[in-house]
Coordinates of C-alpha atoms in Angstrom, one line a residue:
Chain A
G957 CA -13.8 -14.2 -24.2
E958 CA -13.6 -12.0 -27.3
N959 CA -12.4 -13.5 -30.6
V960 CA -11.3 -11.5 -33.6
E961 CA -11.0 -13.0 -37.1
Q962 CA -9.1 -11.2 -39.8
H963 CA -9.0 -11.7 -43.6
P964 CA -7.2 -12.0 -45.8
S965 CA -3.9 -13.1 -44.3
T966 CA -2.0 -11.8 -47.3
L967 CA -3.0 -9.2 -49.8
S968 CA -1.0 -8.1 -52.9
V969 CA -2.1 -5.0 -54.8
Q970 CA -0.6 -2.8 -57.5
E971 CA 0.4 0.7 -56.6
G972 CA -2.5 3.1 -56.9
D973 CA -5.1 0.4 -56.3
S974 CA -7.3 0.1 -53.2
A975 CA -6.9 -2.5 -50.4
V976 CA -9.6 -3.7 -48.1
I977 CA -9.0 -5.8 -44.9
K978 CA -11.9 -7.2 -43.0
C979 CA -12.4 -8.3 -39.4
T980 CA -15.2 -9.9 -37.4
Y981 CA -15.6 -10.0 -33.7
S982 CA -17.6 -12.2 -31.4
D983 CA -18.6 -10.2 -28.3
S984 CA -21.2 -7.5 -28.8
A985 CA -19.8 -5.7 -25.7
S986 CA -16.8 -4.6 -27.7
N987 CA -17.0 -0.9 -28.4
Y988 CA -13.5 0.3 -29.5
F989 CA -11.8 -1.0 -32.7
P990 CA -8.3 0.2 -33.5
W991 CA -6.2 -0.7 -36.5
Y992 CA -2.4 -1.0 -36.3
K993 CA 0.4 -1.0 -38.9
Q994 CA 3.5 -3.0 -38.1
E995 CA 6.7 -2.6 -40.1
L996 CA 9.6 -5.0 -39.9
G997 CA 11.5 -4.5 -36.7
K998 CA 9.1 -2.0 -35.2
G999 CA 6.2 -2.1 -32.8
P1000 CA 2.5 -1.7 -34.0
Q1001 CA 1.6 1.9 -35.0
L1002 CA -2.0 3.1 -34.4
I1003 CA -3.2 4.3 -37.7
I1004 CA -7.0 4.8 -37.2
D1005 CA -9.7 3.7 -34.8
I1006 CA -13.4 3.7 -34.5
R1007 CA -15.9 3.5 -31.6
S1008 CA -19.2 1.7 -31.6
N1009 CA -21.3 4.9 -31.8
V1010 CA -19.8 5.7 -35.2
G1011 CA -20.3 3.9 -38.5
E1012 CA -17.4 5.3 -40.5
K1013 CA -14.3 7.3 -40.0
K1014 CA -11.8 8.7 -42.6
D1015 CA -8.3 10.0 -42.4
Q1016 CA -6.8 11.0 -45.7
R1017 CA -6.3 7.7 -47.7
I1018 CA -7.5 5.5 -44.8
A1019 CA -11.0 4.8 -43.8
V1020 CA -12.6 2.3 -41.3
T1021 CA -16.2 1.2 -41.4
L1022 CA -18.1 -0.6 -38.6
N1023 CA -21.3 -2.7 -38.8
K1024 CA -22.4 -3.4 -35.2
T1025 CA -25.3 -5.6 -36.2
A1026 CA -23.1 -8.0 -38.2
K1027 CA -20.2 -7.5 -35.8
H1028 CA -17.6 -6.7 -38.5
F1029 CA -15.4 -3.8 -39.3
S1030 CA -13.1 -3.1 -42.3
L1031 CA -10.0 -1.0 -43.2
H1032 CA -9.9 0.7 -46.6
I1033 CA -6.7 2.1 -48.0
T1034 CA -7.1 4.0 -51.3
E1035 CA -4.3 5.0 -53.8
T1036 CA -1.9 2.5 -52.2
Q1037 CA 1.8 3.4 -52.2
P1038 CA 4.8 1.1 -51.7
E1039 CA 5.3 2.5 -48.2
D1040 CA 1.9 1.1 -47.2
S1041 CA 3.5 -2.4 -47.4
A1042 CA 3.4 -3.8 -43.9
V1043 CA 1.4 -6.1 -41.6
Y1044 CA -1.9 -4.7 -40.5
F1045 CA -3.7 -5.8 -37.4
C1046 CA -7.3 -5.1 -36.3
A1047 CA -8.3 -5.3 -32.6
A1048 CA -11.3 -5.0 -30.4
S1049 CA -11.7 -3.7 -26.8
M1050 CA -14.6 -3.6 -24.4
G1051 CA -13.4 -1.0 -22.0
G1052 CA -15.0 -1.0 -18.6
N1053 CA -13.6 -3.7 -16.3
A1054 CA -11.6 -5.0 -19.3
G1055 CA -9.8 -1.8 -19.4
N1056 CA -7.6 -1.3 -22.4
M1057 CA -7.1 -5.0 -23.1
L1058 CA -7.0 -5.5 -26.9
T1059 CA -7.9 -8.7 -28.6
F1060 CA -6.1 -8.8 -32.0
G1061 CA -6.8 -10.4 -35.3
G1062 CA -4.2 -12.6 -36.9
G1063 CA -2.8 -9.9 -39.1
T1064 CA -2.8 -9.1 -42.9
R1065 CA 0.5 -8.8 -44.8
L1066 CA -0.1 -6.1 -47.4
M1067 CA 2.3 -5.9 -50.3
V1068 CA 2.1 -3.0 -52.7
K1069 CA 3.9 -3.6 -56.0
P1070 CA 5.4 -0.5 -57.7
Chain B
K878 CA 6.6 14.2 -27.2
A879 CA 8.8 11.1 -26.8
G880 CA 7.2 7.8 -27.6
V881 CA 7.1 4.6 -25.5
T882 CA 10.6 3.3 -24.8
Q883 CA 11.6 -0.3 -24.0
T884 CA 14.8 -1.7 -22.8
P885 CA 16.7 -3.8 -23.7
R886 CA 15.8 -4.1 -27.3
Y887 CA 17.3 -7.6 -27.7
L888 CA 18.0 -10.3 -25.1
I889 CA 19.3 -13.8 -25.2
K890 CA 18.7 -16.1 -22.2
T891 CA 19.1 -19.7 -21.3
R892 CA 16.2 -22.0 -20.3
G893 CA 15.6 -21.9 -16.6
Q894 CA 16.9 -18.3 -16.2
Q895 CA 14.7 -15.3 -15.4
V896 CA 14.5 -12.0 -17.2
T897 CA 13.2 -8.5 -16.5
L898 CA 12.0 -6.1 -19.2
S899 CA 11.5 -2.4 -18.8
C900 CA 9.0 0.0 -20.3
S901 CA 8.7 3.8 -20.0
P902 CA 5.3 5.1 -21.2
I903 CA 4.6 8.4 -23.0
S904 CA 4.8 11.3 -20.6
G905 CA 1.4 11.8 -18.9
H906 CA 0.2 8.2 -19.7
R907 CA -0.6 6.2 -16.6
S908 CA -1.7 2.9 -18.1
V909 CA 0.8 0.4 -19.3
S910 CA -0.1 -2.9 -21.0
W911 CA 2.2 -5.7 -22.0
Y912 CA 1.7 -8.0 -25.0
Q913 CA 3.5 -11.1 -26.3
Q914 CA 3.9 -11.4 -30.1
T915 CA 4.8 -14.8 -31.6
P916 CA 4.4 -16.1 -35.2
G917 CA 2.2 -18.9 -34.0
Q918 CA 0.0 -17.2 -31.4
G919 CA 0.0 -13.6 -32.8
L920 CA -0.4 -10.7 -30.3
Q921 CA -1.6 -11.8 -26.9
F922 CA -2.4 -9.6 -23.9
L923 CA -0.3 -10.3 -20.8
F924 CA -1.5 -7.7 -18.2
E925 CA -2.3 -4.0 -17.7
Y926 CA -1.2 -1.7 -14.9
F927 CA -2.7 1.6 -13.9
S928 CA -1.7 3.7 -10.8
E929 CA 0.7 0.9 -9.7
T930 CA -2.2 -1.7 -9.6
Q931 CA -2.7 -4.6 -12.0
R932 CA -6.1 -4.0 -13.6
N933 CA -6.3 -7.0 -15.9
K934 CA -4.4 -10.2 -16.6
G935 CA -4.3 -12.4 -19.7
N936 CA -4.2 -16.1 -19.8
F937 CA -0.5 -16.7 -19.1
P938 CA 1.1 -18.8 -16.3
G939 CA 2.2 -17.3 -13.0
R940 CA 5.8 -17.2 -14.3
F941 CA 4.9 -14.0 -16.0
S942 CA 4.5 -11.1 -13.6
G943 CA 4.8 -7.3 -13.7
R944 CA 4.8 -4.2 -11.7
Q945 CA 4.4 -0.5 -12.1
F946 CA 6.2 2.3 -10.3
S947 CA 4.9 5.6 -9.1
N948 CA 6.3 7.4 -12.2
S949 CA 4.3 5.0 -14.4
R950 CA 7.3 3.1 -15.6
S951 CA 6.7 -0.7 -15.7
E952 CA 8.6 -3.9 -15.6
M953 CA 7.7 -7.4 -16.5
N954 CA 9.5 -10.5 -15.3
V955 CA 9.5 -14.0 -16.6
S956 CA 10.9 -16.6 -14.3
T957 CA 12.1 -20.1 -15.2
L958 CA 12.3 -19.4 -18.9
E959 CA 11.1 -21.9 -21.4
L960 CA 12.0 -22.2 -25.1
G961 CA 8.4 -21.2 -25.9
D962 CA 8.9 -17.8 -24.2
S963 CA 10.9 -16.7 -27.1
A964 CA 8.9 -13.8 -28.5
L965 CA 8.7 -10.1 -29.1
Y966 CA 7.4 -8.4 -25.9
L967 CA 5.6 -5.2 -26.5
C968 CA 4.6 -2.5 -24.1
A969 CA 1.8 -0.1 -24.8
S970 CA 0.8 3.1 -22.9
S971 CA -2.5 4.9 -22.7
F972 CA -3.8 7.9 -20.8
R973 CA -6.5 6.0 -18.9
W974 CA -7.5 2.4 -18.4
D975 CA -11.3 2.2 -18.0
R976 CA -12.7 3.0 -21.4
G977 CA -10.6 1.4 -24.1
Y978 CA -8.4 4.4 -24.9
E979 CA -5.9 4.8 -27.7
Q980 CA -2.8 2.7 -27.0
Y981 CA 0.6 3.5 -28.3
F982 CA 3.2 0.7 -28.6
G983 CA 6.9 0.7 -28.0
P984 CA 9.4 -1.0 -30.4
G985 CA 9.5 -4.1 -28.3
T986 CA 12.1 -6.3 -26.7
R987 CA 13.1 -9.4 -28.7
L988 CA 13.7 -12.2 -26.2
T989 CA 15.4 -15.4 -27.4
V990 CA 15.6 -18.4 -25.1
T991 CA 18.1 -21.1 -25.9

């Protein structure tokens, strides 16, 4: 089955700096890659996603890049703010008979210091 | 539009008992997936339902089961509870099931087994 590795497990940045979180996946059949933000006591919140026919996608301060050949994708957060502090998860999905099943990475705890 | 709702939010049960958790998806969403989140294993897929049919199942024992009703609401049941079943159980809803669509998570049900 699919396996998703996520690095780093913790990331501490100064407010205003950029943060980058990287994920690799094992199955080339995966074609949908969402990123979730989870705050304490809440469920994961979808913040951005990318499909395998796209190399990069941006939404304000957040961007995701995908390298299908290398089977890795990354989340970039620019101009970080204290409210960006949370646990971030990457995930991969194959669709088709696998439906919406998501395989998650282990998570990255991002701490933004004011 | 209201988000995914899960009830109850917190639950304490004793080993050997059974438990039923409920999930109401976003209006118009017909796919409901369930995930288990633990510090040790992270986020793991349990099963997905669409149009009252189980479409996919993760690698969990038969003690974990679910169902979906005609109004797309879903329940999951865990029988003969074990201490290791203590976790945050998350429900996610999506418009369709066959392509890897955006999934939106509820706040989860925190289950503690003593």
